[in-house]
mmCIF file of C-alpha atoms in Angstrom:
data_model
loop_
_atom_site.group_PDB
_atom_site.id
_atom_site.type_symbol
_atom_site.label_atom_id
_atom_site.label_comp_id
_atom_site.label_asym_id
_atom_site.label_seq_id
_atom_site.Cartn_x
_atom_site.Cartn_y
_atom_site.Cartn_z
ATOM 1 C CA UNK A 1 -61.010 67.528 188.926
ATOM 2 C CA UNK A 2 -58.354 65.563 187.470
ATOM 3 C CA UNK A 3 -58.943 66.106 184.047
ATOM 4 C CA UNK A 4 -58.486 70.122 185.226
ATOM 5 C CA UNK A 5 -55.067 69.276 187.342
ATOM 6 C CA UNK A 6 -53.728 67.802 184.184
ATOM 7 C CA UNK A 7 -55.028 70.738 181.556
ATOM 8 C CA UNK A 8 -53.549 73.285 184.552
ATOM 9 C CA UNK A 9 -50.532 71.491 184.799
ATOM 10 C CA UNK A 10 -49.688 71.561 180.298
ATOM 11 C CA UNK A 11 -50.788 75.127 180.158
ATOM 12 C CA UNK A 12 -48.094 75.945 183.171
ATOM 13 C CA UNK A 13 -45.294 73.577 181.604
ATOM 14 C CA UNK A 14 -45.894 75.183 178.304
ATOM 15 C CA UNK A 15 -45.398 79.136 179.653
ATOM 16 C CA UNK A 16 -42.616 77.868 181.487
ATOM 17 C CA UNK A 17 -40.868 76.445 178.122
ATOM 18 C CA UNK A 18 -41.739 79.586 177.010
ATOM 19 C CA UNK A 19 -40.222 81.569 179.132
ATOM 20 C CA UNK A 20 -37.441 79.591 178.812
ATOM 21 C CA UNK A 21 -37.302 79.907 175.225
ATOM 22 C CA UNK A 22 -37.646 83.985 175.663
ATOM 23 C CA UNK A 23 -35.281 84.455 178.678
ATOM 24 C CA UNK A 24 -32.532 82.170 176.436
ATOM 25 C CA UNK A 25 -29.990 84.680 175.086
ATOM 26 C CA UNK A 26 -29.360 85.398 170.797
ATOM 27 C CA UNK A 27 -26.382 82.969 169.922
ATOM 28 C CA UNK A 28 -23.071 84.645 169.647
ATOM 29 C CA UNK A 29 -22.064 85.634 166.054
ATOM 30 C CA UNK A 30 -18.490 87.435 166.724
ATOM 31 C CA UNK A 31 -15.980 87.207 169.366
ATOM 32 C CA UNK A 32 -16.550 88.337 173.137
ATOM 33 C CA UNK A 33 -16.423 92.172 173.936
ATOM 34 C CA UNK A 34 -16.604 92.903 170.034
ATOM 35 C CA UNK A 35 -18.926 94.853 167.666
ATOM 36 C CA UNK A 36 -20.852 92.988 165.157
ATOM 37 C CA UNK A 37 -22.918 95.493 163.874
ATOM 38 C CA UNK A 38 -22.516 98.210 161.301
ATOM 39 C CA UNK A 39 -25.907 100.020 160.916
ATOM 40 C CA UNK A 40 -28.604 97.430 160.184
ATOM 41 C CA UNK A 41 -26.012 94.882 158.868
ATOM 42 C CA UNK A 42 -24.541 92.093 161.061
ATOM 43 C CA UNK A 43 -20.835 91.234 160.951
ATOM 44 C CA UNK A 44 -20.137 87.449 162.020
ATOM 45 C CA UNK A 45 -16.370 86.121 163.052
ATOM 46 C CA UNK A 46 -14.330 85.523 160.830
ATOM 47 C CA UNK A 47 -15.031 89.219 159.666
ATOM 48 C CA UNK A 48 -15.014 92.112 162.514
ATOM 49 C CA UNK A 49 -14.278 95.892 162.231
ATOM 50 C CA UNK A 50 -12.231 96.136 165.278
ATOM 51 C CA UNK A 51 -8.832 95.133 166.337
ATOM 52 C CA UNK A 52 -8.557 91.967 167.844
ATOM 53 C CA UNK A 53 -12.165 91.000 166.405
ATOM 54 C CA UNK A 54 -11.238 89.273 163.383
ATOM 55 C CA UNK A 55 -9.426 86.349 161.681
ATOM 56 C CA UNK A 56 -6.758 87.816 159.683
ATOM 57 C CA UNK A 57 -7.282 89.151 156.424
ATOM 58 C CA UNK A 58 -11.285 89.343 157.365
ATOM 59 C CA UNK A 59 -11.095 92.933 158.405
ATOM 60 C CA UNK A 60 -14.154 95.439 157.228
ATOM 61 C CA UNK A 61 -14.278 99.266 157.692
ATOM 62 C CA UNK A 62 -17.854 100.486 159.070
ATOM 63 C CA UNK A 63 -18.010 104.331 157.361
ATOM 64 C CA UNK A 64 -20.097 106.710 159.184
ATOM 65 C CA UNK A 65 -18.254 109.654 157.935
ATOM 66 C CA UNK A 66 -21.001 110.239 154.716
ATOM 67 C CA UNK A 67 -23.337 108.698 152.508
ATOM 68 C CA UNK A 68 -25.993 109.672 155.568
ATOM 69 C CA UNK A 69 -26.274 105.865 157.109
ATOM 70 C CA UNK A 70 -23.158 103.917 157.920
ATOM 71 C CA UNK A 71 -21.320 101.536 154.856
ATOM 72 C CA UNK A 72 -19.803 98.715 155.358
ATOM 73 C CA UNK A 73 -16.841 98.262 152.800
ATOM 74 C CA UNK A 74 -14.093 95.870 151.775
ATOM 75 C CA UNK A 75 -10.700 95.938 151.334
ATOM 76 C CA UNK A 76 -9.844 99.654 149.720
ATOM 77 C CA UNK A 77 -13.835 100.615 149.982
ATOM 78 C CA UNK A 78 -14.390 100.305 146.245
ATOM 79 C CA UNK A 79 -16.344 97.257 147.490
ATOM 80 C CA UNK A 80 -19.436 97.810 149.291
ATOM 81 C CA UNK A 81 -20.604 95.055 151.603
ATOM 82 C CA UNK A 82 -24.462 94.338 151.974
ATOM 83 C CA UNK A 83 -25.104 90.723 152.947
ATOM 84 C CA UNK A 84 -22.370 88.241 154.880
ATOM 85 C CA UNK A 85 -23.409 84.504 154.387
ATOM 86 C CA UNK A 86 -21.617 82.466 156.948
ATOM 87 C CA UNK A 87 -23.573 78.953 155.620
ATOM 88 C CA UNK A 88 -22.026 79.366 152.535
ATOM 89 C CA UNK A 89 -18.880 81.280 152.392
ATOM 90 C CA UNK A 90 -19.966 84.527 150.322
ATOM 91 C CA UNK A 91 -20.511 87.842 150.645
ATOM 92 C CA UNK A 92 -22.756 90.133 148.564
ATOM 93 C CA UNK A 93 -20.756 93.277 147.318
ATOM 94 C CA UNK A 94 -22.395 96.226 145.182
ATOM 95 C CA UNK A 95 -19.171 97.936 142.813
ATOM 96 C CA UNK A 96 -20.424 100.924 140.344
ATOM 97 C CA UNK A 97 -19.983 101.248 136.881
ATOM 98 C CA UNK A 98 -17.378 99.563 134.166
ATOM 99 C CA UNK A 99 -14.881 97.412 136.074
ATOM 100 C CA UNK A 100 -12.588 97.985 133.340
ATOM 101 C CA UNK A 101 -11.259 101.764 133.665
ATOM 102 C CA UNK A 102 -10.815 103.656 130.330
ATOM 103 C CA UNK A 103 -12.930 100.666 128.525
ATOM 104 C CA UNK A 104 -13.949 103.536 125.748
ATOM 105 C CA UNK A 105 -10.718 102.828 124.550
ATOM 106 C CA UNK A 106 -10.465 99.818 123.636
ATOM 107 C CA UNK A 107 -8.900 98.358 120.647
ATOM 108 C CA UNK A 108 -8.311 95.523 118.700
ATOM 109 C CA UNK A 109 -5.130 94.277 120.941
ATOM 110 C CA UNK A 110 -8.121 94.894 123.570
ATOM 111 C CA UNK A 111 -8.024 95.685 127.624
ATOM 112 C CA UNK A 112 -7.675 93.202 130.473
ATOM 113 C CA UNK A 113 -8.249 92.988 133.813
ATOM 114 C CA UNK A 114 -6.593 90.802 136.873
ATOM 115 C CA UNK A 115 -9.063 90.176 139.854
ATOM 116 C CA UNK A 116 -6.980 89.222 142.846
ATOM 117 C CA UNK A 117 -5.380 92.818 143.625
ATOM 118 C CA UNK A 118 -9.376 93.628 143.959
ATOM 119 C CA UNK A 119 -10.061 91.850 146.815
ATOM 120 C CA UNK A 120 -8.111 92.575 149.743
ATOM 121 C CA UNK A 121 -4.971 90.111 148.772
ATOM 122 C CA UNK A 122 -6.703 86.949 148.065
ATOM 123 C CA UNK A 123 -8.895 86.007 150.326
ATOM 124 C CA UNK A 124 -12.062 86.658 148.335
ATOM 125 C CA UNK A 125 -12.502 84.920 144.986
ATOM 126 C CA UNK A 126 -15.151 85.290 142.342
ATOM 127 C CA UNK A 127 -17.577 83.244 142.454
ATOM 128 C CA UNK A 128 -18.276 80.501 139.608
ATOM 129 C CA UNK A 129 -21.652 80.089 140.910
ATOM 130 C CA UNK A 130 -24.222 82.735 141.193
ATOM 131 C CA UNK A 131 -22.621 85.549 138.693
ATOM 132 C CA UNK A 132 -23.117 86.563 135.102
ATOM 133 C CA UNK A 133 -20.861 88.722 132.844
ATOM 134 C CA UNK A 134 -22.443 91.622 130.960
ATOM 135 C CA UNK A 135 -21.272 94.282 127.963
ATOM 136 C CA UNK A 136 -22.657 97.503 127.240
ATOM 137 C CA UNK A 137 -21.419 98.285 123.398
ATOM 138 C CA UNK A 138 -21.209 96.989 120.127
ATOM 139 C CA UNK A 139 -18.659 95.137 117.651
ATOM 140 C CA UNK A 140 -17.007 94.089 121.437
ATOM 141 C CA UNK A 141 -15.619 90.989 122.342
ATOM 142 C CA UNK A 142 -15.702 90.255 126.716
ATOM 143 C CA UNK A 143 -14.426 86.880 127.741
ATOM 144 C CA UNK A 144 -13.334 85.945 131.514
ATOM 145 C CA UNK A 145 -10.750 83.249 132.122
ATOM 146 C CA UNK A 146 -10.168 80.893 134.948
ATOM 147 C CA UNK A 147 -7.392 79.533 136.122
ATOM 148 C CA UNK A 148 -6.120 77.107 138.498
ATOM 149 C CA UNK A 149 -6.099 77.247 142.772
ATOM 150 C CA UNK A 150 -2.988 75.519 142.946
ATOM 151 C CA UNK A 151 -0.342 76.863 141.135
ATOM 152 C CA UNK A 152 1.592 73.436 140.425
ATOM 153 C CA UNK A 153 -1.188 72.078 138.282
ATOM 154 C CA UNK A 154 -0.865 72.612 134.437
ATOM 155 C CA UNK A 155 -4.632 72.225 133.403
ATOM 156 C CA UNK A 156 -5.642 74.776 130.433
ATOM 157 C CA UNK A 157 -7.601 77.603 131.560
ATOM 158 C CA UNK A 158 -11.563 77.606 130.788
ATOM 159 C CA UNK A 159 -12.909 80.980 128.843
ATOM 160 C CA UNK A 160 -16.412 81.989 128.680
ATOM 161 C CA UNK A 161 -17.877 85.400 127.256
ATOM 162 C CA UNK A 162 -20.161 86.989 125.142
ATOM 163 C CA UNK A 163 -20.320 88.847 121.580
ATOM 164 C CA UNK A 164 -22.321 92.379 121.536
ATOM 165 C CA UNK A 165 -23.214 93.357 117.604
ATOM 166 C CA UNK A 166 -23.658 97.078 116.443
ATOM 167 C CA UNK A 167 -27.370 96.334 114.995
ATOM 168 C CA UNK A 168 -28.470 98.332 111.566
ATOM 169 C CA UNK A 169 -31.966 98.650 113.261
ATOM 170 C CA UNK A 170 -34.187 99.393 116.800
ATOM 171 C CA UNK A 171 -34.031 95.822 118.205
ATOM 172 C CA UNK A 172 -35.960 94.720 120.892
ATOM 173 C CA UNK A 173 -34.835 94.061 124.224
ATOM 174 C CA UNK A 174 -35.411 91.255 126.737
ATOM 175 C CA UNK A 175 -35.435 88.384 124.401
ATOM 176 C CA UNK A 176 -35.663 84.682 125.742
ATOM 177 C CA UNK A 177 -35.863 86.323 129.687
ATOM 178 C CA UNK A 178 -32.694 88.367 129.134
ATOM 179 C CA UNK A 179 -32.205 92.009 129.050
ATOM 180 C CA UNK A 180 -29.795 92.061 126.443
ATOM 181 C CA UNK A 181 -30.048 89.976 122.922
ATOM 182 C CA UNK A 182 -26.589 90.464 121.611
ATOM 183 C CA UNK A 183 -27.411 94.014 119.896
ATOM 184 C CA UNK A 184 -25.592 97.150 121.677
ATOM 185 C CA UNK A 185 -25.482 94.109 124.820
ATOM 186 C CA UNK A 186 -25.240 90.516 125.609
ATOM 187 C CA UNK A 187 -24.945 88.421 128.815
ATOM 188 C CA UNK A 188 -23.882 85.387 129.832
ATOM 189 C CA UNK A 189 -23.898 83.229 132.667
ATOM 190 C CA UNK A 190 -20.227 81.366 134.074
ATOM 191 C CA UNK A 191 -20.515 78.501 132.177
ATOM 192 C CA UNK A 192 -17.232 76.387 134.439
ATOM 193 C CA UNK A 193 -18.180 76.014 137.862
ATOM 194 C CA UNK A 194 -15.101 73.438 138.266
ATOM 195 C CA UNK A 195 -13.713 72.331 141.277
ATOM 196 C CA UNK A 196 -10.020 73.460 141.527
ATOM 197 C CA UNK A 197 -10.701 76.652 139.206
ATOM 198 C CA UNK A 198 -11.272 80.460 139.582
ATOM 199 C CA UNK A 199 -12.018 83.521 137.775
ATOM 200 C CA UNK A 200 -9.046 85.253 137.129
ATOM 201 C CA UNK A 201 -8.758 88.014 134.315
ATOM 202 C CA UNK A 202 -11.237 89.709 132.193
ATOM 203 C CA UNK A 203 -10.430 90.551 129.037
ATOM 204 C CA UNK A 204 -12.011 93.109 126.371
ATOM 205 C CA UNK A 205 -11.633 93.099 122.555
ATOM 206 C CA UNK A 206 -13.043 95.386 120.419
ATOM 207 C CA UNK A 207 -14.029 93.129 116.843
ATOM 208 C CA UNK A 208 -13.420 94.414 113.271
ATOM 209 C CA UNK A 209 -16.655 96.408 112.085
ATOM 210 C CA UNK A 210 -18.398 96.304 108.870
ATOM 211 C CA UNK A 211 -21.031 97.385 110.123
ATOM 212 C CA UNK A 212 -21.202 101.557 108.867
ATOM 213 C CA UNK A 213 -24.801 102.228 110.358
ATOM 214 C CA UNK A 214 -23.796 103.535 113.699
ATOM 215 C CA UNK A 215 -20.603 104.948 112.682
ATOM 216 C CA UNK A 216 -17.247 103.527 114.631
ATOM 217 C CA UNK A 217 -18.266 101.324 117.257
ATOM 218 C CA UNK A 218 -15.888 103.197 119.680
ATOM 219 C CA UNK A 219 -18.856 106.031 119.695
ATOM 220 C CA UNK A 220 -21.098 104.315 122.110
ATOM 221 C CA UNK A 221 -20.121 104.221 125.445
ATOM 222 C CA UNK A 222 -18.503 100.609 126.625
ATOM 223 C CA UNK A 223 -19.405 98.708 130.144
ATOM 224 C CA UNK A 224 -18.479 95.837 131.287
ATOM 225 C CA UNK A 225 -18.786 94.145 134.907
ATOM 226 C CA UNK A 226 -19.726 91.161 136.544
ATOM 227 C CA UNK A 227 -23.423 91.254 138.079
ATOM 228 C CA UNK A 228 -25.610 88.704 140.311
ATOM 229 C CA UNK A 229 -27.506 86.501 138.260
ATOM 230 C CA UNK A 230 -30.511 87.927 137.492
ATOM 231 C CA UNK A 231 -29.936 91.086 138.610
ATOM 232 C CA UNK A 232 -30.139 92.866 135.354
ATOM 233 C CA UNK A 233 -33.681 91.847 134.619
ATOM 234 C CA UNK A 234 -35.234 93.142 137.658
ATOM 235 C CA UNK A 235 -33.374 96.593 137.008
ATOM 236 C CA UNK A 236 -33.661 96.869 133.479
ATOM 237 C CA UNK A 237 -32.357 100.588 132.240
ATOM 238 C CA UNK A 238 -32.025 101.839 135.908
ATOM 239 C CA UNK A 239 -28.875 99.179 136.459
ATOM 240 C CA UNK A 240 -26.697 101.685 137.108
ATOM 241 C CA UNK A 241 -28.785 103.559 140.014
ATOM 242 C CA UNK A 242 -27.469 101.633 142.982
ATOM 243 C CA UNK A 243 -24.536 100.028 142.531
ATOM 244 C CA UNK A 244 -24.225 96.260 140.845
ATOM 245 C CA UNK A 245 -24.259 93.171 143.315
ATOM 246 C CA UNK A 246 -21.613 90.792 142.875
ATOM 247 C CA UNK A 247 -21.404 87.021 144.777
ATOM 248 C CA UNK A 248 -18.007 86.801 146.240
ATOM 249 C CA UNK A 249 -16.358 83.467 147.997
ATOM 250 C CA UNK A 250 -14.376 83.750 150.889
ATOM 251 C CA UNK A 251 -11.508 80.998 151.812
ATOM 252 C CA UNK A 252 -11.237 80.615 155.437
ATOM 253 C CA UNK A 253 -8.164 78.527 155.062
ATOM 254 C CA UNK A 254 -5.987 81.502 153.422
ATOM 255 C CA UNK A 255 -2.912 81.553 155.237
ATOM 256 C CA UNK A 256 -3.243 77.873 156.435
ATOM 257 C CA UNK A 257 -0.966 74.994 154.746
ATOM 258 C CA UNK A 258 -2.335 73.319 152.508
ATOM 259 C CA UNK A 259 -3.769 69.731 152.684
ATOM 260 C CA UNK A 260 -3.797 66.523 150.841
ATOM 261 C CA UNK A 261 -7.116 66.120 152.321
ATOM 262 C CA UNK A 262 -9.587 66.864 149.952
ATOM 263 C CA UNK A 263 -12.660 66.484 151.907
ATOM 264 C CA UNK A 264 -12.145 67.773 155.222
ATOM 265 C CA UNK A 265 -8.376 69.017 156.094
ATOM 266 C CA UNK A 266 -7.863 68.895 160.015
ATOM 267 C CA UNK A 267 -6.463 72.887 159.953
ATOM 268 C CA UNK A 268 -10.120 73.982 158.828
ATOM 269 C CA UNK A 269 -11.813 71.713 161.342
ATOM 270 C CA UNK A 270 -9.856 73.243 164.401
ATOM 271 C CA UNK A 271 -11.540 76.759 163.268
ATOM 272 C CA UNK A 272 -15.147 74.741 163.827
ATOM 273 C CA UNK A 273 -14.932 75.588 167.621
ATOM 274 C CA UNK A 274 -19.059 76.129 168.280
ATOM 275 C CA UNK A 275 -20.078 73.077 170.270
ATOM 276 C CA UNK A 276 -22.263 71.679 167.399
ATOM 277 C CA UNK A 277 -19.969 72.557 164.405
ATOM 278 C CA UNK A 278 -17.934 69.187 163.760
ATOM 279 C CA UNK A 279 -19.306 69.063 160.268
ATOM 280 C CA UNK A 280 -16.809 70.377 157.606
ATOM 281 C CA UNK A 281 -17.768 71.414 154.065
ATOM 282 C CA UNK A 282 -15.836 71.927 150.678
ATOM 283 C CA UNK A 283 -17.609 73.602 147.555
ATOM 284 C CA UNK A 284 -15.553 74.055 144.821
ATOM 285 C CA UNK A 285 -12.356 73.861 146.463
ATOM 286 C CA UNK A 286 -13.604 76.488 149.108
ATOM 287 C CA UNK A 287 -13.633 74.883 152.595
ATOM 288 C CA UNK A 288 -15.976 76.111 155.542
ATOM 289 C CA UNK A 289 -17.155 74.843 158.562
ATOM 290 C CA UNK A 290 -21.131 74.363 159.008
ATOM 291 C CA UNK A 291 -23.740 73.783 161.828
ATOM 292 C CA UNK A 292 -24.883 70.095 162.393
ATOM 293 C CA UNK A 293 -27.819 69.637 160.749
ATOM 294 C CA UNK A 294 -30.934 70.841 162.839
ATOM 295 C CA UNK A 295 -28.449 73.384 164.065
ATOM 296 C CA UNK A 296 -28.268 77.465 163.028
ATOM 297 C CA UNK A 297 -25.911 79.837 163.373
ATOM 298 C CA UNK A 298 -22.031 80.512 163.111
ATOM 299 C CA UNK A 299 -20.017 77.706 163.519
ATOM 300 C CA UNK A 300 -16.647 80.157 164.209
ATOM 301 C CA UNK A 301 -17.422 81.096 167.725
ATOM 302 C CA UNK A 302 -18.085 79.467 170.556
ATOM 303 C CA UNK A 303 -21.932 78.631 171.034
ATOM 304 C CA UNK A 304 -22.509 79.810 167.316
ATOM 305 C CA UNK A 305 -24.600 76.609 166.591
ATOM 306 C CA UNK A 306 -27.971 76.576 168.066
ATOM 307 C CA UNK A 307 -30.863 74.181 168.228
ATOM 308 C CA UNK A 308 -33.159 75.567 165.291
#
């Protein structure tokens, strides 16, 4: 009889954790009284698509005028939003086609492109981590520069890019795990992932030719954009079907003074307002707040960090 009181009373304790466990409610991801969905896609605080909802300069716009289910978009709306990473500070975008308008034209003196006006006054950055360039065209020339956070500091910008050769043949394609091999396309991952820099301008050159096989190089049609890492080999020739997905890093201390503190400045920590959210984080000069460990959720709002 005892040995059945005891089984009777483990099998009632356990439905009643479990209960417990069903009856608790989902942790909070935005603010009280707000909407944090658009579609099937969840938008945490700092971001919100209502008045009132979000921190400023985190706004989103839900469409669900066209495109048949609702979009959630980014700054002007040439940005498409399709994942929000709170843990991290990023945000997966898709963008479609060249990012540099009128890039059949290109010269010798070449075509450039500034980033910030892009993204919604600043507080977005490119991320140095995650992203590869890639050019469509031959005898071309695509580098990206970064430059420096603060503006006081004097370091020389890093440059990274890639060369894509007019070939006098049929050359095979995804060589060494890359779709493109240099010919008509090349690739390259960022190769600076330095605290205290950022992408800032990409720039597009077209090189002398010699090469008289395929005619003038400006005859095949030039693209160049920025692309998730790895993206291009899983799409192949059907990149341009659904947009391109681009990693994007978001600075929750835009607007904030700045701080000597190069760890964990007290301004960011007084956004960490979820119960279990006193830990502070800075990746690449891109500070966030963060769950304890053995904690979930969004550390922004209040009772965002949850036993996991």
């Amino acid at each position: 009889m005892a040995l059945s009181s005891a089984a009777a009373l483990v099998t009632a304790t356990t439905l009643l954790l479990q209960l417990s466990a069903a009856a608790a409610p989902p942790a909070p991801i935005g603010l009280p009284g707000c909407n944090t969905t658009c579609g099937n896609l969840s938008v945490p605080y700092p971001f919100g698509i209502q008045p009132g909802c979000y921190r400023e300069g985190f706004n989103l716009t839900c469409d669900t005028t066209s495109h048949g289910s609702p979009r959630l978009l980014l700054g002007d709306g040439s940005l498409r939003v399709v994942d929000i990473f709170i843990q991290n500070a990023t945000v997966r975008v898709l963008h479609d086609g060249s990012m540099i308008k009128g890039a059949d034209n290109v010269t010798s003196a070449g075509l450039s492109l500034t980033f910030a006006p892009m993204f919604a006054g600043g507080h977005y950055i490119m991320s140095a981590k995650g992203n590869e360039l890639v050019l469509f065209g031959c005898d071309l020339l695509a580098t990206l520069v970064a430059g420096n956070i603060r503006a006081d500091s004097t370091d020389d910008p890093r440059v990274t890019g890639c060369v894509s050769f007019c070939p006098p043949f049929d050359a095979p394609l995804n060589i060494n795990g890359h779709y493109c091999n240099g010919l008509d396309c090349c690739q390259v991952s960022f190769l600076f992932t330095d605290k205290g820099k950022m992408l800032k301008e990409l720039h597009l050159r077209q090189l002398d030719s010699r090469n008289a096989f395929f005619g003038k190089p400006q005859d095949m049609p030039v693209s160049v954009f920025l692309a998730e890492e790895g993206w291009l080999e899983k799409e192949g020739q059907h990149w341009m079907k659904n947009g391109i997905p681009l990693i994007l890093r978001w600075d929750i201390m835009k607007g904030l003074p700045e701080s000597d503190d190069d760890y964990c400045p007290l301004n960011v920590v007084s956004l960490c307002i979820s119960n279990y959210s006193c830990m502070c984080s800075n990746d690449f000069d891109v500070n966030m707040c963060q769950c304890k460990v053995g904690y979930d959720g969004n550390p922004y709002v209040s009772g965002g960090c949850q036993d996991n």
